[in-house]
mmCIF file of C-alpha atoms in Angstrom:
data_model
loop_
_atom_site.group_PDB
_atom_site.id
_atom_site.type_symbol
_atom_site.label_atom_id
_atom_site.label_comp_id
_atom_site.label_asym_id
_atom_site.label_seq_id
_atom_site.Cartn_x
_atom_site.Cartn_y
_atom_site.Cartn_z
ATOM 1 C CA MET Z 76 -122.942 44.308 -52.807
ATOM 2 C CA GLY Z 77 -126.403 44.721 -51.327
ATOM 3 C CA ILE Z 78 -129.223 42.216 -51.172
ATOM 4 C CA PHE Z 79 -132.217 42.284 -53.512
ATOM 5 C CA LEU Z 80 -134.816 40.020 -51.957
ATOM 6 C CA HIS Z 81 -138.533 39.398 -52.540
ATOM 7 C CA THR Z 82 -140.956 37.258 -50.579
ATOM 8 C CA VAL Z 83 -144.716 36.818 -50.921
ATOM 9 C CA LEU Z 84 -147.122 36.121 -48.056
ATOM 10 C CA PHE Z 85 -150.567 34.599 -48.690
ATOM 11 C CA PRO Z 86 -152.553 34.964 -45.422
ATOM 12 C CA GLY Z 87 -155.387 32.453 -45.442
ATOM 13 C CA GLY Z 88 -154.289 31.042 -48.778
ATOM 14 C CA ARG Z 89 -154.071 27.468 -50.045
ATOM 15 C CA GLU Z 90 -150.540 26.533 -51.060
ATOM 16 C CA GLU Z 91 -151.550 24.510 -54.114
ATOM 17 C CA GLU Z 92 -153.528 27.416 -55.563
ATOM 18 C CA CYS Z 93 -150.764 29.906 -54.731
ATOM 19 C CA ARG Z 94 -148.144 27.738 -56.407
ATOM 20 C CA GLU Z 95 -150.255 27.436 -59.538
ATOM 21 C CA ALA Z 96 -150.829 31.200 -59.691
ATOM 22 C CA LEU Z 97 -147.112 31.904 -59.297
ATOM 23 C CA ALA Z 98 -146.247 29.352 -61.985
ATOM 24 C CA ARG Z 99 -148.555 31.104 -64.445
ATOM 25 C CA CYS Z 100 -146.817 34.402 -63.750
ATOM 26 C CA GLY Z 101 -143.466 32.773 -64.494
ATOM 27 C CA ALA Z 102 -144.119 32.987 -68.226
ATOM 28 C CA ASP Z 103 -143.577 36.767 -68.207
ATOM 29 C CA PRO Z 104 -139.913 37.542 -69.058
ATOM 30 C CA GLN Z 105 -140.282 41.045 -67.562
ATOM 31 C CA LEU Z 106 -140.295 39.585 -64.067
ATOM 32 C CA GLY Z 107 -137.265 37.301 -64.234
ATOM 33 C CA LEU Z 108 -139.330 34.829 -62.231
ATOM 34 C CA ARG Z 109 -138.268 31.172 -62.097
ATOM 35 C CA PRO Z 110 -140.942 29.269 -60.143
ATOM 36 C CA ALA Z 111 -138.784 26.145 -59.887
ATOM 37 C CA ASP Z 112 -136.134 28.156 -58.002
ATOM 38 C CA CYS Z 113 -138.553 29.724 -55.538
ATOM 39 C CA ARG Z 114 -138.729 28.356 -52.012
ATOM 40 C CA TRP Z 115 -142.057 27.669 -50.286
ATOM 41 C CA ARG Z 116 -142.989 27.264 -46.647
ATOM 42 C CA GLN Z 117 -146.347 26.638 -44.996
ATOM 43 C CA CYS Z 118 -147.005 28.270 -41.622
ATOM 44 C CA ALA Z 119 -150.067 28.683 -39.430
ATOM 45 C CA ARG Z 120 -151.307 31.824 -41.174
ATOM 46 C CA GLY Z 121 -150.799 30.599 -44.715
ATOM 47 C CA PRO Z 122 -148.124 29.829 -47.308
ATOM 48 C CA ALA Z 123 -145.125 32.031 -48.057
ATOM 49 C CA VAL Z 124 -142.572 31.938 -50.858
ATOM 50 C CA LEU Z 125 -139.058 33.345 -51.189
ATOM 51 C CA LEU Z 126 -138.585 34.335 -54.837
ATOM 52 C CA ASN Z 127 -135.524 33.463 -56.899
ATOM 53 C CA ASP Z 128 -132.469 35.669 -57.203
ATOM 54 C CA GLY Z 129 -132.782 38.051 -60.148
ATOM 55 C CA PHE Z 130 -136.531 38.571 -59.784
ATOM 56 C CA ALA Z 131 -137.692 42.156 -60.388
ATOM 57 C CA GLY Z 132 -141.164 43.658 -60.364
ATOM 58 C CA ALA Z 133 -142.908 43.469 -56.973
ATOM 59 C CA GLU Z 134 -145.928 45.585 -57.916
ATOM 60 C CA LEU Z 135 -146.449 43.895 -61.270
ATOM 61 C CA LEU Z 136 -146.323 40.436 -59.678
ATOM 62 C CA ALA Z 137 -148.675 41.465 -56.861
ATOM 63 C CA ALA Z 138 -151.198 42.793 -59.366
ATOM 64 C CA ARG Z 139 -151.093 39.677 -61.546
ATOM 65 C CA LEU Z 140 -151.281 37.253 -58.633
ATOM 66 C CA SER Z 141 -154.208 39.126 -57.114
ATOM 67 C CA PHE Z 142 -156.268 38.647 -60.287
ATOM 68 C CA ARG Z 143 -155.767 34.875 -59.987
ATOM 69 C CA LEU Z 144 -156.511 34.481 -56.269
ATOM 70 C CA GLU Z 145 -159.464 35.260 -54.040
ATOM 71 C CA TYR Z 146 -157.459 35.999 -50.912
ATOM 72 C CA PRO Z 147 -155.039 38.863 -50.269
ATOM 73 C CA LEU Z 148 -151.293 38.743 -50.722
ATOM 74 C CA MET Z 149 -148.335 40.873 -49.740
ATOM 75 C CA VAL Z 150 -145.069 41.151 -51.675
ATOM 76 C CA LEU Z 151 -142.224 42.323 -49.415
ATOM 77 C CA PHE Z 152 -138.806 43.362 -50.669
ATOM 78 C CA LEU Z 153 -135.333 44.465 -49.657
ATOM 79 C CA TYR Z 154 -133.758 46.879 -52.144
ATOM 80 C CA ASP Z 155 -129.964 46.706 -52.412
ATOM 81 C CA GLY Z 156 -129.709 46.258 -48.635
ATOM 82 C CA ASP Z 157 -130.714 49.923 -48.253
ATOM 83 C CA PHE Z 158 -134.431 49.858 -47.469
ATOM 84 C CA TRP Z 159 -137.489 47.610 -47.363
ATOM 85 C CA GLY Z 160 -141.118 47.881 -48.341
ATOM 86 C CA TYR Z 161 -144.208 46.035 -49.487
ATOM 87 C CA CYS Z 162 -147.306 46.177 -51.657
ATOM 88 C CA LEU Z 163 -150.589 44.643 -50.470
ATOM 89 C CA TRP Z 164 -153.206 43.545 -53.020
ATOM 90 C CA GLN Z 165 -156.514 41.667 -53.170
ATOM 91 C CA LYS Z 166 -158.762 40.821 -56.116
ATOM 92 C CA GLY Z 167 -156.963 43.095 -58.546
ATOM 93 C CA ALA Z 168 -156.897 46.137 -56.253
ATOM 94 C CA GLU Z 169 -154.045 47.629 -54.286
ATOM 95 C CA LEU Z 170 -154.921 47.908 -50.596
ATOM 96 C CA ASP Z 171 -151.705 49.503 -49.364
ATOM 97 C CA ARG Z 172 -148.029 50.079 -50.125
ATOM 98 C CA PHE Z 173 -145.045 51.180 -48.071
ATOM 99 C CA SER Z 174 -141.362 52.028 -48.484
ATOM 100 C CA SER Z 175 -139.124 52.679 -45.501
ATOM 101 C CA LEU Z 176 -136.793 55.165 -47.212
ATOM 102 C CA PRO Z 177 -138.476 58.062 -49.047
ATOM 103 C CA ASP Z 178 -136.868 59.956 -51.916
ATOM 104 C CA TYR Z 179 -134.323 57.188 -52.600
ATOM 105 C CA PHE Z 180 -134.564 57.616 -56.366
ATOM 106 C CA GLY Z 181 -135.299 61.342 -56.179
ATOM 107 C CA PRO Z 182 -137.860 63.695 -54.569
ATOM 108 C CA GLY Z 183 -141.138 61.841 -54.047
ATOM 109 C CA SER Z 184 -139.778 58.474 -55.246
ATOM 110 C CA PRO Z 185 -140.655 56.583 -53.107
ATOM 111 C CA PRO Z 186 -143.090 59.023 -51.475
ATOM 112 C CA ALA Z 187 -142.773 59.832 -47.776
ATOM 113 C CA GLU Z 188 -146.034 58.158 -46.797
ATOM 114 C CA PRO Z 189 -146.635 55.788 -43.864
ATOM 115 C CA GLY Z 190 -148.215 52.397 -44.405
ATOM 116 C CA ASP Z 191 -151.828 51.782 -43.408
ATOM 117 C CA ALA Z 192 -151.651 49.707 -40.217
ATOM 118 C CA ARG Z 193 -155.431 49.272 -40.180
ATOM 119 C CA ALA Z 194 -155.527 47.806 -43.678
ATOM 120 C CA VAL Z 195 -152.615 45.470 -42.915
ATOM 121 C CA GLY Z 196 -154.138 44.546 -39.546
ATOM 122 C CA ARG Z 197 -157.444 43.566 -41.162
ATOM 123 C CA VAL Z 198 -155.725 41.323 -43.691
ATOM 124 C CA PHE Z 199 -153.440 39.573 -41.199
ATOM 125 C CA SER Z 200 -155.843 39.652 -38.214
ATOM 126 C CA LYS Z 201 -153.430 41.761 -36.192
ATOM 127 C CA THR Z 202 -153.951 44.737 -33.905
ATOM 128 C CA PRO Z 203 -152.900 47.882 -35.836
ATOM 129 C CA ALA Z 204 -151.090 49.253 -32.771
ATOM 130 C CA LEU Z 205 -148.672 46.312 -32.969
ATOM 131 C CA LEU Z 206 -147.798 47.178 -36.581
ATOM 132 C CA GLN Z 207 -147.927 50.971 -36.798
ATOM 133 C CA ASN Z 208 -144.362 51.644 -35.620
ATOM 134 C CA TYR Z 209 -142.926 49.585 -38.475
ATOM 135 C CA LEU Z 210 -144.824 51.624 -41.033
ATOM 136 C CA GLU Z 211 -143.243 55.016 -40.408
ATOM 137 C CA PRO Z 212 -140.750 56.072 -43.102
ATOM 138 C CA TRP Z 213 -137.200 56.479 -41.809
ATOM 139 C CA ASP Z 214 -136.094 59.996 -40.958
ATOM 140 C CA GLU Z 215 -133.764 61.797 -38.572
ATOM 141 C CA GLN Z 216 -136.199 61.427 -35.672
ATOM 142 C CA ASN Z 217 -136.554 57.626 -35.752
ATOM 143 C CA ALA Z 218 -133.105 56.664 -37.090
ATOM 144 C CA GLY Z 219 -131.612 53.927 -34.921
ATOM 145 C CA ARG Z 220 -134.843 53.371 -33.002
ATOM 146 C CA ARG Z 221 -136.449 49.916 -32.760
ATOM 147 C CA ALA Z 222 -140.133 49.796 -33.588
ATOM 148 C CA TYR Z 223 -140.924 47.515 -30.632
ATOM 149 C CA ALA Z 224 -139.042 45.994 -27.713
ATOM 150 C CA GLY Z 225 -137.403 42.723 -28.687
ATOM 151 C CA ASP Z 226 -136.915 43.622 -32.360
ATOM 152 C CA GLY Z 227 -133.635 42.607 -33.950
ATOM 153 C CA ALA Z 228 -133.303 45.634 -36.249
ATOM 154 C CA ALA Z 229 -133.899 49.366 -35.962
ATOM 155 C CA ALA Z 230 -135.017 52.078 -38.352
ATOM 156 C CA GLY Z 231 -132.252 52.490 -40.917
ATOM 157 C CA ASP Z 232 -131.592 48.728 -41.087
ATOM 158 C CA CYS Z 233 -133.296 46.945 -43.989
ATOM 159 C CA TRP Z 234 -133.676 43.811 -41.860
ATOM 160 C CA GLN Z 235 -136.469 45.561 -40.004
ATOM 161 C CA MET Z 236 -138.533 43.749 -42.620
ATOM 162 C CA ALA Z 237 -137.827 40.471 -40.795
ATOM 163 C CA ASP Z 238 -139.255 41.906 -37.561
ATOM 164 C CA PHE Z 239 -142.309 43.118 -39.460
ATOM 165 C CA MET Z 240 -142.836 39.671 -40.960
ATOM 166 C CA GLY Z 241 -142.661 38.193 -37.478
ATOM 167 C CA ALA Z 242 -145.310 40.627 -36.266
ATOM 168 C CA LEU Z 243 -147.554 39.431 -39.109
ATOM 169 C CA GLY Z 244 -147.091 35.818 -38.017
ATOM 170 C CA PHE Z 245 -144.607 34.800 -40.735
ATOM 171 C CA ASP Z 246 -141.099 34.049 -39.457
ATOM 172 C CA TYR Z 247 -138.398 35.053 -41.947
ATOM 173 C CA ASN Z 248 -136.223 32.172 -40.779
ATOM 174 C CA LEU Z 249 -138.866 29.753 -42.026
ATOM 175 C CA PHE Z 250 -136.868 29.809 -45.274
ATOM 176 C CA ALA Z 251 -133.781 28.194 -43.718
ATOM 177 C CA ILE Z 252 -133.110 24.665 -44.984
ATOM 178 C CA GLU Z 253 -133.833 21.998 -42.407
ATOM 179 C CA PRO Z 254 -131.499 19.022 -41.803
ATOM 180 C CA SER Z 255 -133.969 16.584 -43.367
ATOM 181 C CA GLU Z 256 -134.057 18.669 -46.534
ATOM 182 C CA LYS Z 257 -130.284 18.965 -46.752
ATOM 183 C CA ALA Z 258 -130.008 15.189 -46.647
ATOM 184 C CA SER Z 259 -132.472 14.868 -49.534
ATOM 185 C CA LEU Z 260 -130.498 17.153 -51.850
ATOM 186 C CA SER Z 261 -128.511 14.796 -54.036
ATOM 187 C CA GLY Z 262 -128.100 13.581 -57.583
ATOM 188 C CA ASP Z 263 -127.654 16.067 -60.393
ATOM 189 C CA GLU Z 264 -128.898 19.122 -58.498
ATOM 190 C CA PRO Z 265 -126.320 20.642 -56.117
ATOM 191 C CA PRO Z 266 -127.389 22.091 -52.741
ATOM 192 C CA ARG Z 267 -128.746 25.606 -53.065
ATOM 193 C CA LEU Z 268 -126.451 27.309 -50.578
ATOM 194 C CA GLU Z 269 -128.186 30.676 -50.855
ATOM 195 C CA TYR Z 270 -130.795 29.386 -48.407
ATOM 196 C CA GLN Z 271 -128.293 27.682 -46.102
ATOM 197 C CA LYS Z 272 -125.811 30.468 -45.503
ATOM 198 C CA GLU Z 273 -126.219 31.930 -42.038
ATOM 199 C CA ALA Z 274 -124.585 35.156 -43.211
ATOM 200 C CA TRP Z 275 -127.385 35.604 -45.733
ATOM 201 C CA LEU Z 276 -130.208 34.794 -43.301
ATOM 202 C CA ARG Z 277 -129.108 36.549 -40.150
ATOM 203 C CA ARG Z 278 -130.057 40.137 -39.468
ATOM 204 C CA GLY Z 279 -126.737 41.760 -40.114
ATOM 205 C CA PRO Z 280 -124.701 43.550 -42.780
ATOM 206 C CA ALA Z 281 -126.037 43.469 -46.319
ATOM 207 C CA ALA Z 282 -122.730 42.236 -47.754
ATOM 208 C CA PRO Z 283 -121.287 38.836 -46.722
ATOM 209 C CA GLU Z 284 -118.567 39.363 -44.167
ATOM 210 C CA ASP Z 285 -115.961 37.316 -45.981
ATOM 211 C CA THR Z 286 -116.183 39.400 -49.154
ATOM 212 C CA PRO Z 287 -113.142 41.736 -49.148
ATOM 213 C CA GLU Z 288 -113.981 45.415 -49.209
ATOM 214 C CA LEU Z 289 -111.399 47.126 -51.352
ATOM 215 C CA PRO Z 290 -110.452 50.753 -50.626
ATOM 216 C CA ASN Z 291 -112.295 53.285 -52.751
ATOM 217 C CA VAL Z 292 -113.066 56.988 -52.714
ATOM 218 C CA LEU Z 293 -116.098 56.465 -50.469
ATOM 219 C CA ASN Z 294 -114.488 54.373 -47.724
ATOM 220 C CA ASP Z 295 -110.824 55.463 -47.790
ATOM 221 C CA ARG Z 296 -110.442 58.506 -45.547
ATOM 222 C CA ASP Z 297 -106.669 58.683 -46.084
ATOM 223 C CA TYR Z 298 -107.195 58.891 -49.839
ATOM 224 C CA ALA Z 299 -109.726 61.703 -49.385
ATOM 225 C CA LEU Z 300 -107.261 63.663 -47.239
ATOM 226 C CA LYS Z 301 -104.524 63.064 -49.825
ATOM 227 C CA ARG Z 302 -106.719 64.388 -52.646
ATOM 228 C CA ALA Z 303 -107.640 67.443 -50.585
ATOM 229 C CA LYS Z 304 -103.929 68.171 -50.007
ATOM 230 C CA GLN Z 305 -103.284 67.874 -53.754
ATOM 231 C CA LEU Z 306 -105.618 70.820 -54.319
ATOM 232 C CA GLY Z 307 -103.008 73.046 -52.700
ATOM 233 C CA GLN Z 308 -104.142 76.375 -51.306
ATOM 234 C CA ALA Z 309 -107.566 75.947 -52.906
ATOM 235 C CA GLY Z 310 -108.118 72.824 -50.827
ATOM 236 C CA GLU Z 311 -107.049 74.092 -47.412
ATOM 237 C CA ALA Z 312 -110.609 74.767 -46.304
ATOM 238 C CA ILE Z 313 -111.996 71.381 -47.297
ATOM 239 C CA LEU Z 314 -108.943 69.640 -45.807
ATOM 240 C CA ALA Z 315 -109.673 71.271 -42.460
ATOM 241 C CA LEU Z 316 -113.359 70.270 -42.656
ATOM 242 C CA LEU Z 317 -112.468 66.660 -43.496
ATOM 243 C CA LYS Z 318 -110.022 66.455 -40.604
ATOM 244 C CA ALA Z 319 -112.741 67.781 -38.271
ATOM 245 C CA LYS Z 320 -115.296 65.372 -39.794
ATOM 246 C CA GLU Z 321 -117.582 68.302 -40.589
ATOM 247 C CA TYR Z 322 -119.091 66.536 -43.576
ATOM 248 C CA GLN Z 323 -122.256 68.611 -44.049
ATOM 249 C CA ARG Z 324 -120.183 71.773 -44.045
ATOM 250 C CA GLY Z 325 -117.847 70.004 -46.426
ATOM 251 C CA VAL Z 326 -120.717 69.330 -48.833
ATOM 252 C CA ASP Z 327 -121.750 72.994 -48.669
ATOM 253 C CA TRP Z 328 -118.194 74.179 -49.365
ATOM 254 C CA LEU Z 329 -117.657 71.697 -52.184
ATOM 255 C CA THR Z 330 -120.968 72.571 -53.835
ATOM 256 C CA LYS Z 331 -119.797 76.158 -54.159
ATOM 257 C CA ALA Z 332 -116.335 75.005 -55.278
ATOM 258 C CA VAL Z 333 -117.891 72.879 -58.043
ATOM 259 C CA GLN Z 334 -119.801 75.923 -59.293
ATOM 260 C CA ASP Z 335 -116.612 77.982 -59.398
ATOM 261 C CA ARG Z 336 -114.360 75.263 -60.904
ATOM 262 C CA PRO Z 337 -116.523 72.566 -62.541
ATOM 263 C CA GLU Z 338 -113.493 71.078 -64.316
ATOM 264 C CA GLU Z 339 -111.764 69.957 -61.072
ATOM 265 C CA PRO Z 340 -112.438 66.200 -60.449
ATOM 266 C CA GLY Z 341 -111.172 66.368 -56.861
ATOM 267 C CA PHE Z 342 -114.141 68.467 -55.782
ATOM 268 C CA TYR Z 343 -116.597 65.855 -57.051
ATOM 269 C CA LEU Z 344 -114.921 62.831 -55.496
ATOM 270 C CA LEU Z 345 -114.482 64.670 -52.168
ATOM 271 C CA ARG Z 346 -118.161 65.616 -52.144
ATOM 272 C CA ALA Z 347 -119.061 61.983 -52.855
ATOM 273 C CA PHE Z 348 -116.873 61.026 -49.880
ATOM 274 C CA CYS Z 349 -118.696 63.499 -47.644
ATOM 275 C CA TRP Z 350 -122.087 62.177 -48.769
ATOM 276 C CA SER Z 351 -120.960 58.634 -47.974
ATOM 277 C CA GLN Z 352 -119.852 59.570 -44.460
ATOM 278 C CA MET Z 353 -123.288 61.007 -43.695
ATOM 279 C CA GLU Z 354 -125.235 58.111 -45.234
ATOM 280 C CA GLY Z 355 -127.406 56.348 -42.640
ATOM 281 C CA LYS Z 356 -126.457 58.734 -39.827
ATOM 282 C CA GLY Z 357 -129.543 60.764 -39.169
ATOM 283 C CA GLN Z 358 -130.081 61.448 -42.863
ATOM 284 C CA GLY Z 359 -133.602 60.417 -43.819
ATOM 285 C CA ARG Z 360 -132.915 60.673 -47.543
ATOM 286 C CA SER Z 361 -130.377 58.377 -49.171
ATOM 287 C CA ARG Z 362 -127.543 60.233 -50.891
ATOM 288 C CA LYS Z 363 -126.453 57.345 -53.103
ATOM 289 C CA PRO Z 364 -127.813 59.009 -56.247
ATOM 290 C CA ASP Z 365 -125.797 62.133 -55.357
ATOM 291 C CA MET Z 366 -122.666 60.019 -54.850
ATOM 292 C CA ASP Z 367 -123.254 58.333 -58.191
ATOM 293 C CA ARG Z 368 -123.547 61.646 -60.034
ATOM 294 C CA ASP Z 369 -120.372 63.020 -58.431
ATOM 295 C CA LEU Z 370 -118.366 59.865 -59.120
ATOM 296 C CA THR Z 371 -119.528 59.839 -62.738
ATOM 297 C CA LYS Z 372 -118.468 63.457 -63.131
ATOM 298 C CA ALA Z 373 -115.032 62.737 -61.618
ATOM 299 C CA LEU Z 374 -114.553 59.792 -63.985
ATOM 300 C CA GLU Z 375 -114.988 62.074 -66.998
ATOM 301 C CA THR Z 376 -111.574 63.518 -66.141
ATOM 302 C CA GLU Z 377 -109.988 60.463 -64.495
ATOM 303 C CA PRO Z 378 -111.415 57.454 -66.416
ATOM 304 C CA ASP Z 379 -108.723 55.065 -65.140
ATOM 305 C CA ASN Z 380 -108.992 55.949 -61.455
ATOM 306 C CA VAL Z 381 -109.419 52.526 -59.830
ATOM 307 C CA ARG Z 382 -110.756 53.915 -56.565
ATOM 308 C CA ILE Z 383 -113.504 55.861 -58.320
ATOM 309 C CA LEU Z 384 -114.476 52.870 -60.466
ATOM 310 C CA ARG Z 385 -114.636 50.609 -57.401
ATOM 311 C CA ALA Z 386 -116.914 53.075 -55.652
ATOM 312 C CA ARG Z 387 -119.237 53.788 -58.569
ATOM 313 C CA CYS Z 388 -120.047 50.196 -59.452
ATOM 314 C CA PRO Z 389 -122.237 49.285 -56.454
ATOM 315 C CA THR Z 390 -123.384 52.789 -55.498
ATOM 316 C CA VAL Z 391 -126.764 52.691 -57.257
ATOM 317 C CA ALA Z 392 -127.659 49.151 -58.358
ATOM 318 C CA THR Z 393 -130.796 49.619 -60.425
ATOM 319 C CA SER Z 394 -131.412 47.295 -63.353
ATOM 320 C CA ALA Z 395 -130.858 50.148 -65.817
ATOM 321 C CA ARG Z 396 -127.288 50.492 -64.551
ATOM 322 C CA TYR Z 397 -126.262 46.839 -64.829
ATOM 323 C CA GLN Z 398 -124.603 47.399 -68.201
ATOM 324 C CA ARG Z 399 -122.633 50.315 -66.839
ATOM 325 C CA HIS Z 400 -121.586 48.169 -63.877
ATOM 326 C CA ILE Z 401 -120.390 45.480 -66.278
ATOM 327 C CA GLN Z 402 -118.330 48.055 -68.187
ATOM 328 C CA ASP Z 403 -116.796 49.408 -64.951
ATOM 329 C CA LEU Z 404 -115.907 45.921 -63.728
ATOM 330 C CA THR Z 405 -114.412 44.971 -67.091
ATOM 331 C CA ARG Z 406 -112.247 48.074 -66.898
ATOM 332 C CA LEU Z 407 -111.217 47.206 -63.333
ATOM 333 C CA ILE Z 408 -110.179 43.695 -64.373
ATOM 334 C CA ALA Z 409 -107.783 45.276 -66.859
ATOM 335 C CA LEU Z 410 -106.518 48.040 -64.555
ATOM 336 C CA ASP Z 411 -106.219 46.045 -61.329
ATOM 337 C CA PRO Z 412 -105.407 42.385 -62.168
ATOM 338 C CA GLU Z 413 -104.346 41.698 -58.574
ATOM 339 C CA ASN Z 414 -108.017 41.799 -57.539
ATOM 340 C CA GLN Z 415 -109.518 40.432 -60.745
ATOM 341 C CA ASP Z 416 -111.289 37.507 -59.060
ATOM 342 C CA ILE Z 417 -113.323 39.869 -56.884
ATOM 343 C CA TYR Z 418 -114.315 41.844 -59.973
ATOM 344 C CA LEU Z 419 -115.138 38.674 -61.923
ATOM 345 C CA VAL Z 420 -117.600 37.509 -59.249
ATOM 346 C CA ALA Z 421 -119.166 40.967 -59.102
ATOM 347 C CA ARG Z 422 -119.450 41.023 -62.911
ATOM 348 C CA ALA Z 423 -120.981 37.537 -62.879
ATOM 349 C CA TYR Z 424 -123.741 38.872 -60.639
ATOM 350 C CA ARG Z 425 -124.543 41.659 -63.096
ATOM 351 C CA LEU Z 426 -124.444 39.326 -66.066
ATOM 352 C CA HIS Z 427 -126.787 36.928 -64.270
ATOM 353 C CA TRP Z 428 -129.209 39.706 -63.339
ATOM 354 C CA SER Z 429 -129.108 40.905 -66.957
ATOM 355 C CA GLY Z 430 -130.039 37.434 -68.252
ATOM 356 C CA ASN Z 431 -126.567 36.472 -69.551
ATOM 357 C CA ASP Z 432 -126.062 33.295 -67.513
ATOM 358 C CA ASN Z 433 -123.515 31.890 -69.966
ATOM 359 C CA GLY Z 434 -121.303 34.926 -69.489
ATOM 360 C CA ALA Z 435 -121.752 34.705 -65.718
ATOM 361 C CA ARG Z 436 -120.716 31.032 -65.711
ATOM 362 C CA GLN Z 437 -117.592 31.825 -67.741
ATOM 363 C CA ASP Z 438 -116.527 34.424 -65.174
ATOM 364 C CA LEU Z 439 -117.171 32.059 -62.273
ATOM 365 C CA GLU Z 440 -115.348 29.165 -63.935
ATOM 366 C CA LEU Z 441 -112.322 31.417 -64.432
ATOM 367 C CA VAL Z 442 -112.338 32.307 -60.727
ATOM 368 C CA LEU Z 443 -112.611 28.630 -59.792
ATOM 369 C CA ARG Z 444 -109.696 27.741 -62.039
ATOM 370 C CA HIS Z 445 -107.591 30.400 -60.321
ATOM 371 C CA GLY Z 446 -108.432 28.727 -57.001
ATOM 372 C CA GLN Z 447 -107.593 31.834 -54.960
ATOM 373 C CA LEU Z 448 -111.006 33.229 -53.970
ATOM 374 C CA TRP Z 449 -113.572 31.426 -51.812
ATOM 375 C CA THR Z 450 -116.380 33.670 -50.600
ATOM 376 C CA VAL Z 451 -120.059 33.464 -49.757
ATOM 377 C CA ASP Z 452 -120.777 35.458 -52.917
ATOM 378 C CA LEU Z 453 -118.886 32.950 -55.050
ATOM 379 C CA THR Z 454 -120.542 29.863 -53.559
ATOM 380 C CA TYR Z 455 -123.960 31.487 -53.624
ATOM 381 C CA LEU Z 456 -123.779 32.393 -57.291
ATOM 382 C CA CYS Z 457 -122.174 29.115 -58.359
ATOM 383 C CA ASN Z 458 -125.053 27.204 -56.832
ATOM 384 C CA GLU Z 459 -127.613 29.621 -58.258
ATOM 385 C CA LEU Z 460 -126.169 28.869 -61.703
ATOM 386 C CA ARG Z 461 -125.841 25.138 -60.994
ATOM 387 C CA LEU Z 462 -122.061 24.939 -61.268
ATOM 388 C CA GLY Z 463 -122.100 22.336 -58.497
ATOM 389 C CA ILE Z 464 -119.029 23.393 -56.503
#
């Protein structure tokens, strides 16, 4: 499960005014904003706030805040642990926007346009040359390359956003809870572990390391080879390409095979596997939407295939797909009871993001009663929903 994260920087702003402006925006149900659950920090260049889990709508929030404040503001985001970006506004006008991974949702969305280092430099009083390298969209040429010496993340890693924040004079780690604050958390409100967990703050994998990754059609090479063998003579060519790890050639072969035999589910799931093996390896455009389409097509013929359902659920995690995720996870709970606690936590996330906190709490309470699963995801969500574990 990837990270959806939003933070707002107010260079030159006054924290009291920024808090009031954010609180007024909290009345809009479209945003999923809960001002009381947002975390503020004051640094030398101005206040910053880490928005609550479940927030959605960076551009809308930036626009509304900018009408209420005289000074500029920047809303930065991580999307599903896949890419990062920002929108920069002042006095009701957009000054600049940037997304590190073009064409994620389709051609031109987001557009393959660099950010404006001069505009950002003026707002944050920084030399544009020290920002420009962060503002180049990821492609095959810069994949794996660090923007500047000393950075913790390279192009292709969403945590490049943390390096960019540091270059602006706002340290991402300023959101970590300090010992004095931990001691003050008592009474009826449990500690909010989402801001204490090192695994969530460090620049590393999007998913917590202690969350089991179950085998699925995108990560299980042995299963892909098995399905290719099951195609018999028709699958000899793709089996050879998979064994040689010639995944682009595999996609080309499978695309033609799908045209010739559109009823064969194996072609779709094998093409999804090939897309997944190329993801993030010199491929500027994300292929997650392509994986999602192929997995959905395969499920039309094999609706109870656990490995396909496991793969499809987190592949494209837009808000419009939350209900489909919930349906997939509900089906998995029935088909694969051995791993039901993992599915229950994942479903609780989707229910929470969809506004059904009561349903999310019921799933989490069931997991806690089982007493078998103890992961960062579980503790994070329990504290987000005030279960007080």
